[in-house]
Amino acid sequence: MHYSRYKVKPHHTLESGRAYLNPGHTHFLFVDDGTKRICKGTEVFRVELMHKISSTKEEEGLAIPSILLVLGGDIDSIDEILLCLQKDIPVLLCCGSGDIADIIAMAISCCSASGSKCERMAMEEDKDLIRNMLNAYFKKHTKNGATVIEARIKDIYKCCKKKHLISIFEIHGNESLDLHILSTVIKHKRGASLRDQLLLAVNWNRPDVAKKLFPDCGSWPLDIIEEAMTSALITNKPAFVKLLLKRGIVMRDY
């Protein structure tokens, strides 16, 4: 494994076809497919990798959750969202970040309002709204978008048919993004055991999420609480220790 330093020069203009690494990430995985300055073709590989990671579970451990976070996004993001939904990977749209994230969030809202009409690609006035938003996007970013708008509308409503896997985060709202990511992950891990869900909340140090998941004190089995307490003590999470004490752990017996 190789490590390197990465420094962005302020006010530096990039050559066409190049981009900076996003500073909002802690790690990067570089894949060399032999091409140069071509951004196409990464979606399938990335989604397959996410699916493989989320399907992996160590013995007595937690499965690694995967989620697609969409901030803004270009027209190719629609393809990636569809691929994720086909693999049952949850998608979190950051509404208010602009571009494709806002367009699909609006389509989801239209489908939710029209109920079963989503199966018939929603009401015609809703399609007109999405069409206008796509028109505005293409005018802003490219001159050759008009010919693919109708196909893209169909793709967007294909996404809407799996809206149970899509969550929307209001970027200008009061909730924190990390809380919404964790809530989305847990929401779509309903097949996971109570133990796995609680330990995931402990790992993220979010007792507030644990309280939302399990509001009833009597619903927390003692053996699961004790395991969560062990994890909270080892990883130095006092807020979780305090919560678990309220949930029935007696340290004298523990």
PDB file of C-alpha atoms in Angstrom:
ATOM      1  CA  MET A   1       0.000   0.000   0.000  1.00  0.00           C
ATOM      2  CA  HIS A   2       1.315   3.448  -0.910  1.00  0.00           C
ATOM      3  CA  TYR A   3       0.602   6.782   0.770  1.00  0.00           C
ATOM      4  CA  SER A   4       1.110  10.251  -0.640  1.00  0.00           C
ATOM      5  CA  ARG A   5       0.394  13.866   0.238  1.00  0.00           C
ATOM      6  CA  TYR A   6      -2.108  15.797  -1.826  1.00  0.00           C
ATOM      7  CA  LYS A   7      -2.089  19.588  -1.866  1.00  0.00           C
ATOM      8  CA  VAL A   8      -4.445  21.868  -3.786  1.00  0.00           C
ATOM      9  CA  LYS A   9      -2.968  25.150  -4.953  1.00  0.00           C
ATOM     10  CA  PRO A  10      -5.296  28.084  -4.239  1.00  0.00           C
ATOM     11  CA  HIS A  11      -6.803  29.816  -7.283  1.00  0.00           C
ATOM     12  CA  HIS A  12      -5.166  27.258  -9.556  1.00  0.00           C
ATOM     13  CA  THR A  13      -6.988  26.703 -12.858  1.00  0.00           C
ATOM     14  CA  LEU A  14      -7.223  23.084 -13.956  1.00  0.00           C
ATOM     15  CA  GLU A  15      -6.766  21.888 -17.498  1.00  0.00           C
ATOM     16  CA  SER A  16      -9.854  20.651 -19.288  1.00  0.00           C
ATOM     17  CA  GLY A  17     -10.757  17.082 -18.355  1.00  0.00           C
ATOM     18  CA  ARG A  18      -9.154  17.217 -14.919  1.00  0.00           C
ATOM     19  CA  ALA A  19     -10.627  17.630 -11.444  1.00  0.00           C
ATOM     20  CA  TYR A  20      -9.502  17.968  -7.846  1.00  0.00           C
ATOM     21  CA  LEU A  21     -10.042  15.213  -5.309  1.00  0.00           C
ATOM     22  CA  ASN A  22     -13.011  15.961  -3.066  1.00  0.00           C
ATOM     23  CA  PRO A  23     -11.702  17.045   0.363  1.00  0.00           C
ATOM     24  CA  GLY A  24     -14.848  15.717   2.038  1.00  0.00           C
ATOM     25  CA  HIS A  25     -13.547  12.134   1.960  1.00  0.00           C
ATOM     26  CA  THR A  26     -11.170  10.337   4.317  1.00  0.00           C
ATOM     27  CA  HIS A  27      -9.994   7.690   1.840  1.00  0.00           C
ATOM     28  CA  PHE A  28      -9.769   7.258  -1.913  1.00  0.00           C
ATOM     29  CA  LEU A  29      -9.696   4.111  -4.017  1.00  0.00           C
ATOM     30  CA  PHE A  30      -7.982   4.568  -7.370  1.00  0.00           C
ATOM     31  CA  VAL A  31      -8.784   2.194 -10.213  1.00  0.00           C
ATOM     32  CA  ASP A  32      -6.774   2.245 -13.423  1.00  0.00           C
ATOM     33  CA  ASP A  33      -8.803   1.144 -16.446  1.00  0.00           C
ATOM     34  CA  GLY A  34      -6.171   2.310 -18.923  1.00  0.00           C
ATOM     35  CA  THR A  35      -7.964   5.470 -20.049  1.00  0.00           C
ATOM     36  CA  LYS A  36      -6.938   9.099 -19.579  1.00  0.00           C
ATOM     37  CA  ARG A  37      -9.204  12.037 -18.762  1.00  0.00           C
ATOM     38  CA  ILE A  38     -12.331   9.982 -19.359  1.00  0.00           C
ATOM     39  CA  CYS A  39     -14.878   9.889 -16.536  1.00  0.00           C
ATOM     40  CA  LYS A  40     -17.284   7.443 -18.165  1.00  0.00           C
ATOM     41  CA  GLY A  41     -17.613   3.804 -17.221  1.00  0.00           C
ATOM     42  CA  THR A  42     -16.925   4.072 -13.502  1.00  0.00           C
ATOM     43  CA  GLU A  43     -20.537   3.707 -12.348  1.00  0.00           C
ATOM     44  CA  VAL A  44     -20.891  -0.036 -12.936  1.00  0.00           C
ATOM     45  CA  PHE A  45     -17.609  -0.846 -11.202  1.00  0.00           C
ATOM     46  CA  ARG A  46     -18.356   1.432  -8.249  1.00  0.00           C
ATOM     47  CA  VAL A  47     -21.836  -0.002  -7.679  1.00  0.00           C
ATOM     48  CA  GLU A  48     -20.561  -3.579  -7.955  1.00  0.00           C
ATOM     49  CA  LEU A  49     -17.860  -2.757  -5.396  1.00  0.00           C
ATOM     50  CA  MET A  50     -20.411  -1.167  -3.042  1.00  0.00           C
ATOM     51  CA  HIS A  51     -22.647  -4.219  -3.366  1.00  0.00           C
ATOM     52  CA  LYS A  52     -19.746  -6.570  -2.666  1.00  0.00           C
ATOM     53  CA  ILE A  53     -18.671  -4.579   0.398  1.00  0.00           C
ATOM     54  CA  SER A  54     -22.196  -4.398   1.810  1.00  0.00           C
ATOM     55  CA  SER A  55     -22.630  -8.149   1.305  1.00  0.00           C
ATOM     56  CA  THR A  56     -19.490  -8.923   3.327  1.00  0.00           C
ATOM     57  CA  LYS A  57     -19.850  -9.771   7.002  1.00  0.00           C
ATOM     58  CA  GLU A  58     -17.107 -10.975   9.289  1.00  0.00           C
ATOM     59  CA  GLU A  59     -17.883 -13.755  11.739  1.00  0.00           C
ATOM     60  CA  GLU A  60     -19.598 -12.279  14.816  1.00  0.00           C
ATOM     61  CA  GLY A  61     -19.212  -8.848  13.245  1.00  0.00           C
ATOM     62  CA  LEU A  62     -21.366  -6.284  11.527  1.00  0.00           C
ATOM     63  CA  ALA A  63     -22.020  -6.148   7.822  1.00  0.00           C
ATOM     64  CA  ILE A  64     -20.449  -3.042   6.288  1.00  0.00           C
ATOM     65  CA  PRO A  65     -23.233  -0.675   5.213  1.00  0.00           C
ATOM     66  CA  SER A  66     -23.134   1.048   1.835  1.00  0.00           C
ATOM     67  CA  ILE A  67     -25.107   4.065   0.741  1.00  0.00           C
ATOM     68  CA  LEU A  68     -25.028   6.340  -2.306  1.00  0.00           C
ATOM     69  CA  LEU A  69     -24.888   9.997  -1.277  1.00  0.00           C
ATOM     70  CA  VAL A  70     -25.922  12.362  -4.077  1.00  0.00           C
ATOM     71  CA  LEU A  71     -24.783  15.976  -3.770  1.00  0.00           C
ATOM     72  CA  GLY A  72     -25.759  17.909  -6.863  1.00  0.00           C
ATOM     73  CA  GLY A  73     -24.768  15.355  -9.460  1.00  0.00           C
ATOM     74  CA  ASP A  74     -24.572  15.382 -13.249  1.00  0.00           C
ATOM     75  CA  ILE A  75     -26.817  13.640 -15.748  1.00  0.00           C
ATOM     76  CA  ASP A  76     -24.813  10.410 -15.438  1.00  0.00           C
ATOM     77  CA  SER A  77     -25.726  10.311 -11.747  1.00  0.00           C
ATOM     78  CA  ILE A  78     -29.167   9.077 -12.817  1.00  0.00           C
ATOM     79  CA  ASP A  79     -27.555   5.917 -14.210  1.00  0.00           C
ATOM     80  CA  GLU A  80     -25.598   5.360 -11.009  1.00  0.00           C
ATOM     81  CA  ILE A  81     -28.701   5.852  -8.863  1.00  0.00           C
ATOM     82  CA  LEU A  82     -30.602   3.317 -10.970  1.00  0.00           C
ATOM     83  CA  LEU A  83     -27.764   0.797 -10.688  1.00  0.00           C
ATOM     84  CA  CYS A  84     -27.692   1.191  -6.899  1.00  0.00           C
ATOM     85  CA  LEU A  85     -31.452   0.779  -6.594  1.00  0.00           C
ATOM     86  CA  GLN A  86     -31.305  -2.391  -8.699  1.00  0.00           C
ATOM     87  CA  LYS A  87     -28.793  -3.774  -6.169  1.00  0.00           C
ATOM     88  CA  ASP A  88     -30.992  -2.622  -3.242  1.00  0.00           C
ATOM     89  CA  ILE A  89     -28.351  -0.102  -2.160  1.00  0.00           C
ATOM     90  CA  PRO A  90     -30.072   2.854  -0.429  1.00  0.00           C
ATOM     91  CA  VAL A  91     -29.718   6.332  -1.911  1.00  0.00           C
ATOM     92  CA  LEU A  92     -29.617   9.599   0.030  1.00  0.00           C
ATOM     93  CA  LEU A  93     -30.424  12.720  -2.001  1.00  0.00           C
ATOM     94  CA  CYS A  94     -29.188  16.053  -0.644  1.00  0.00           C
ATOM     95  CA  CYS A  95     -32.082  18.309  -1.583  1.00  0.00           C
ATOM     96  CA  GLY A  96     -30.896  21.882  -1.978  1.00  0.00           C
ATOM     97  CA  SER A  97     -27.506  20.884  -3.400  1.00  0.00           C
ATOM     98  CA  GLY A  98     -28.792  21.547  -6.920  1.00  0.00           C
ATOM     99  CA  ASP A  99     -28.872  19.766 -10.273  1.00  0.00           C
ATOM    100  CA  ILE A 100     -29.844  16.078 -10.429  1.00  0.00           C
ATOM    101  CA  ALA A 101     -30.271  15.601  -6.671  1.00  0.00           C
ATOM    102  CA  ASP A 102     -32.937  18.317  -6.605  1.00  0.00           C
ATOM    103  CA  ILE A 103     -34.652  17.054  -9.755  1.00  0.00           C
ATOM    104  CA  ILE A 104     -35.036  13.491  -8.472  1.00  0.00           C
ATOM    105  CA  ALA A 105     -36.055  14.745  -5.021  1.00  0.00           C
ATOM    106  CA  MET A 106     -38.826  16.742  -6.684  1.00  0.00           C
ATOM    107  CA  ALA A 107     -39.931  13.699  -8.701  1.00  0.00           C
ATOM    108  CA  ILE A 108     -40.058  11.644  -5.488  1.00  0.00           C
ATOM    109  CA  SER A 109     -42.212  14.329  -3.863  1.00  0.00           C
ATOM    110  CA  CYS A 110     -44.562  14.318  -6.859  1.00  0.00           C
ATOM    111  CA  CYS A 111     -44.886  10.536  -6.730  1.00  0.00           C
ATOM    112  CA  SER A 112     -45.545  10.603  -2.995  1.00  0.00           C
ATOM    113  CA  ALA A 113     -48.295  13.160  -3.511  1.00  0.00           C
ATOM    114  CA  SER A 114     -49.922  11.281  -6.401  1.00  0.00           C
ATOM    115  CA  GLY A 115     -49.750   7.843  -4.766  1.00  0.00           C
ATOM    116  CA  SER A 116     -50.469   5.016  -7.186  1.00  0.00           C
ATOM    117  CA  LYS A 117     -50.144   7.392 -10.131  1.00  0.00           C
ATOM    118  CA  CYS A 118     -46.384   6.973  -9.771  1.00  0.00           C
ATOM    119  CA  GLU A 119     -46.847   3.616 -11.500  1.00  0.00           C
ATOM    120  CA  ARG A 120     -48.240   5.502 -14.487  1.00  0.00           C
ATOM    121  CA  MET A 121     -45.268   7.890 -14.408  1.00  0.00           C
ATOM    122  CA  ALA A 122     -47.178  10.369 -12.249  1.00  0.00           C
ATOM    123  CA  MET A 123     -49.485  13.142 -13.343  1.00  0.00           C
ATOM    124  CA  GLU A 124     -48.759  14.962 -16.588  1.00  0.00           C
ATOM    125  CA  GLU A 125     -48.243  18.303 -14.843  1.00  0.00           C
ATOM    126  CA  ASP A 126     -45.618  16.660 -12.631  1.00  0.00           C
ATOM    127  CA  LYS A 127     -43.808  15.389 -15.725  1.00  0.00           C
ATOM    128  CA  ASP A 128     -43.920  18.923 -17.129  1.00  0.00           C
ATOM    129  CA  LEU A 129     -42.280  20.199 -13.950  1.00  0.00           C
ATOM    130  CA  ILE A 130     -39.486  17.609 -14.182  1.00  0.00           C
ATOM    131  CA  ARG A 131     -39.113  18.322 -17.910  1.00  0.00           C
ATOM    132  CA  ASN A 132     -38.666  22.036 -17.196  1.00  0.00           C
ATOM    133  CA  MET A 133     -36.080  21.310 -14.496  1.00  0.00           C
ATOM    134  CA  LEU A 134     -34.144  19.071 -16.892  1.00  0.00           C
ATOM    135  CA  ASN A 135     -34.335  21.740 -19.587  1.00  0.00           C
ATOM    136  CA  ALA A 136     -32.836  24.260 -17.169  1.00  0.00           C
ATOM    137  CA  TYR A 137     -30.109  21.768 -16.225  1.00  0.00           C
ATOM    138  CA  PHE A 138     -29.140  21.112 -19.849  1.00  0.00           C
ATOM    139  CA  LYS A 139     -29.127  24.813 -20.733  1.00  0.00           C
ATOM    140  CA  LYS A 140     -26.708  25.350 -17.869  1.00  0.00           C
ATOM    141  CA  HIS A 141     -24.377  22.431 -18.564  1.00  0.00           C
ATOM    142  CA  THR A 142     -24.614  21.295 -22.191  1.00  0.00           C
ATOM    143  CA  LYS A 143     -26.064  22.198 -25.576  1.00  0.00           C
ATOM    144  CA  ASN A 144     -27.031  18.659 -26.573  1.00  0.00           C
ATOM    145  CA  GLY A 145     -29.503  17.692 -23.870  1.00  0.00           C
ATOM    146  CA  ALA A 146     -32.860  18.315 -25.526  1.00  0.00           C
ATOM    147  CA  THR A 147     -32.784  15.043 -27.460  1.00  0.00           C
ATOM    148  CA  VAL A 148     -32.464  12.890 -24.332  1.00  0.00           C
ATOM    149  CA  ILE A 149     -34.887  14.660 -21.989  1.00  0.00           C
ATOM    150  CA  GLU A 150     -37.792  12.247 -22.510  1.00  0.00           C
ATOM    151  CA  ALA A 151     -35.531   9.229 -21.990  1.00  0.00           C
ATOM    152  CA  ARG A 152     -34.151  10.803 -18.820  1.00  0.00           C
ATOM    153  CA  ILE A 153     -37.661  11.493 -17.507  1.00  0.00           C
ATOM    154  CA  LYS A 154     -38.400   7.775 -17.871  1.00  0.00           C
ATOM    155  CA  ASP A 155     -35.176   6.936 -16.028  1.00  0.00           C
ATOM    156  CA  ILE A 156     -36.074   9.319 -13.205  1.00  0.00           C
ATOM    157  CA  TYR A 157     -39.471   7.692 -12.759  1.00  0.00           C
ATOM    158  CA  LYS A 158     -37.817   4.280 -12.771  1.00  0.00           C
ATOM    159  CA  CYS A 159     -35.950   5.575  -9.727  1.00  0.00           C
ATOM    160  CA  CYS A 160     -39.249   6.702  -8.216  1.00  0.00           C
ATOM    161  CA  LYS A 161     -40.629   3.178  -8.439  1.00  0.00           C
ATOM    162  CA  LYS A 162     -38.022   2.236  -5.831  1.00  0.00           C
ATOM    163  CA  LYS A 163     -38.630   5.286  -3.675  1.00  0.00           C
ATOM    164  CA  HIS A 164     -38.695   3.063  -0.562  1.00  0.00           C
ATOM    165  CA  LEU A 165     -34.902   2.889  -0.979  1.00  0.00           C
ATOM    166  CA  ILE A 166     -34.508   6.650  -1.396  1.00  0.00           C
ATOM    167  CA  SER A 167     -34.223   9.152   1.447  1.00  0.00           C
ATOM    168  CA  ILE A 168     -34.132  12.924   1.116  1.00  0.00           C
ATOM    169  CA  PHE A 169     -31.972  15.174   3.266  1.00  0.00           C
ATOM    170  CA  GLU A 170     -32.841  18.874   3.319  1.00  0.00           C
ATOM    171  CA  ILE A 171     -29.413  20.464   3.125  1.00  0.00           C
ATOM    172  CA  HIS A 172     -30.671  23.736   4.627  1.00  0.00           C
ATOM    173  CA  GLY A 173     -32.663  22.015   7.373  1.00  0.00           C
ATOM    174  CA  ASN A 174     -31.857  21.556  11.050  1.00  0.00           C
ATOM    175  CA  GLU A 175     -30.818  17.898  10.985  1.00  0.00           C
ATOM    176  CA  SER A 176     -27.151  16.933  10.654  1.00  0.00           C
ATOM    177  CA  LEU A 177     -26.025  14.976   7.600  1.00  0.00           C
ATOM    178  CA  ASP A 178     -24.215  12.274   9.596  1.00  0.00           C
ATOM    179  CA  LEU A 179     -27.387  11.601  11.601  1.00  0.00           C
ATOM    180  CA  HIS A 180     -29.417  11.329   8.407  1.00  0.00           C
ATOM    181  CA  ILE A 181     -26.870   8.972   6.821  1.00  0.00           C
ATOM    182  CA  LEU A 182     -26.959   6.677   9.856  1.00  0.00           C
ATOM    183  CA  SER A 183     -30.755   6.803  10.046  1.00  0.00           C
ATOM    184  CA  THR A 184     -30.963   5.912   6.351  1.00  0.00           C
ATOM    185  CA  VAL A 185     -28.533   3.011   6.741  1.00  0.00           C
ATOM    186  CA  ILE A 186     -30.452   1.602   9.712  1.00  0.00           C
ATOM    187  CA  LYS A 187     -33.811   2.195   8.037  1.00  0.00           C
ATOM    188  CA  HIS A 188     -32.762   0.017   5.118  1.00  0.00           C
ATOM    189  CA  LYS A 189     -31.180  -2.649   7.313  1.00  0.00           C
ATOM    190  CA  ARG A 190     -34.487  -3.740   8.792  1.00  0.00           C
ATOM    191  CA  GLY A 191     -33.492  -7.323   8.129  1.00  0.00           C
ATOM    192  CA  ALA A 192     -30.605  -6.799  10.534  1.00  0.00           C
ATOM    193  CA  SER A 193     -30.975  -7.929  14.116  1.00  0.00           C
ATOM    194  CA  LEU A 194     -31.686  -5.582  16.998  1.00  0.00           C
ATOM    195  CA  ARG A 195     -28.118  -6.248  18.150  1.00  0.00           C
ATOM    196  CA  ASP A 196     -26.594  -5.203  14.819  1.00  0.00           C
ATOM    197  CA  GLN A 197     -28.670  -2.022  14.660  1.00  0.00           C
ATOM    198  CA  LEU A 198     -27.779  -1.012  18.213  1.00  0.00           C
ATOM    199  CA  LEU A 199     -24.074  -1.766  17.783  1.00  0.00           C
ATOM    200  CA  LEU A 200     -24.044   0.283  14.585  1.00  0.00           C
ATOM    201  CA  ALA A 201     -25.453   3.229  16.536  1.00  0.00           C
ATOM    202  CA  VAL A 202     -22.751   2.676  19.193  1.00  0.00           C
ATOM    203  CA  ASN A 203     -20.013   2.612  16.542  1.00  0.00           C
ATOM    204  CA  TRP A 204     -21.253   5.969  15.223  1.00  0.00           C
ATOM    205  CA  ASN A 205     -21.623   7.289  18.789  1.00  0.00           C
ATOM    206  CA  ARG A 206     -25.223   8.340  18.200  1.00  0.00           C
ATOM    207  CA  PRO A 207     -27.290   7.609  21.319  1.00  0.00           C
ATOM    208  CA  ASP A 208     -29.967   9.918  19.909  1.00  0.00           C
ATOM    209  CA  VAL A 209     -30.480   7.469  17.035  1.00  0.00           C
ATOM    210  CA  ALA A 210     -30.637   4.541  19.463  1.00  0.00           C
ATOM    211  CA  LYS A 211     -33.375   6.297  21.437  1.00  0.00           C
ATOM    212  CA  LYS A 212     -35.373   6.869  18.243  1.00  0.00           C
ATOM    213  CA  LEU A 213     -34.955   3.246  17.177  1.00  0.00           C
ATOM    214  CA  PHE A 214     -35.871   1.745  20.511  1.00  0.00           C
ATOM    215  CA  PRO A 215     -37.961   4.234  22.514  1.00  0.00           C
ATOM    216  CA  ASP A 216     -39.429   1.557  24.776  1.00  0.00           C
ATOM    217  CA  CYS A 217     -37.059   0.702  27.643  1.00  0.00           C
ATOM    218  CA  GLY A 218     -38.509  -2.785  27.909  1.00  0.00           C
ATOM    219  CA  SER A 219     -37.651  -3.601  24.285  1.00  0.00           C
ATOM    220  CA  TRP A 220     -33.897  -3.766  24.970  1.00  0.00           C
ATOM    221  CA  PRO A 221     -32.851  -7.363  25.844  1.00  0.00           C
ATOM    222  CA  LEU A 222     -30.282  -7.431  28.653  1.00  0.00           C
ATOM    223  CA  ASP A 223     -27.657  -9.433  26.744  1.00  0.00           C
ATOM    224  CA  ILE A 224     -27.738  -6.915  23.872  1.00  0.00           C
ATOM    225  CA  ILE A 225     -27.501  -3.972  26.284  1.00  0.00           C
ATOM    226  CA  GLU A 226     -24.504  -5.579  27.976  1.00  0.00           C
ATOM    227  CA  GLU A 227     -22.733  -6.117  24.652  1.00  0.00           C
ATOM    228  CA  ALA A 228     -23.428  -2.511  23.682  1.00  0.00           C
ATOM    229  CA  MET A 229     -22.131  -1.371  27.082  1.00  0.00           C
ATOM    230  CA  THR A 230     -18.893  -3.300  26.566  1.00  0.00           C
ATOM    231  CA  SER A 231     -18.422  -1.676  23.165  1.00  0.00           C
ATOM    232  CA  ALA A 232     -19.213   1.801  24.552  1.00  0.00           C
ATOM    233  CA  LEU A 233     -16.745   1.395  27.438  1.00  0.00           C
ATOM    234  CA  ILE A 234     -13.931   0.059  25.254  1.00  0.00           C
ATOM    235  CA  THR A 235     -14.347   2.853  22.707  1.00  0.00           C
ATOM    236  CA  ASN A 236     -14.835   5.589  25.331  1.00  0.00           C
ATOM    237  CA  LYS A 237     -18.384   6.724  24.554  1.00  0.00           C
ATOM    238  CA  PRO A 238     -19.703   8.156  27.855  1.00  0.00           C
ATOM    239  CA  ALA A 239     -22.981   9.419  26.378  1.00  0.00           C
ATOM    240  CA  PHE A 240     -23.847   5.875  25.354  1.00  0.00           C
ATOM    241  CA  VAL A 241     -22.803   4.506  28.747  1.00  0.00           C
ATOM    242  CA  LYS A 242     -25.209   6.950  30.396  1.00  0.00           C
ATOM    243  CA  LEU A 243     -28.029   5.928  28.044  1.00  0.00           C
ATOM    244  CA  LEU A 244     -27.463   2.208  28.624  1.00  0.00           C
ATOM    245  CA  LEU A 245     -27.471   2.701  32.394  1.00  0.00           C
ATOM    246  CA  LYS A 246     -30.924   4.232  32.010  1.00  0.00           C
ATOM    247  CA  ARG A 247     -31.970   1.219  29.950  1.00  0.00           C
ATOM    248  CA  GLY A 248     -31.531  -1.226  32.793  1.00  0.00           C
ATOM    249  CA  ILE A 249     -27.868  -2.148  33.208  1.00  0.00           C
ATOM    250  CA  VAL A 250     -26.822  -2.573  36.839  1.00  0.00           C
ATOM    251  CA  MET A 251     -23.058  -2.158  36.987  1.00  0.00           C
ATOM    252  CA  ARG A 252     -22.860  -4.272  40.132  1.00  0.00           C
ATOM    253  CA  ASP A 253     -24.191  -7.243  38.151  1.00  0.00           C
ATOM    254  CA  TYR A 254     -22.521  -6.300  34.847  1.00  0.00           C
TER     255      TYR A 254
END
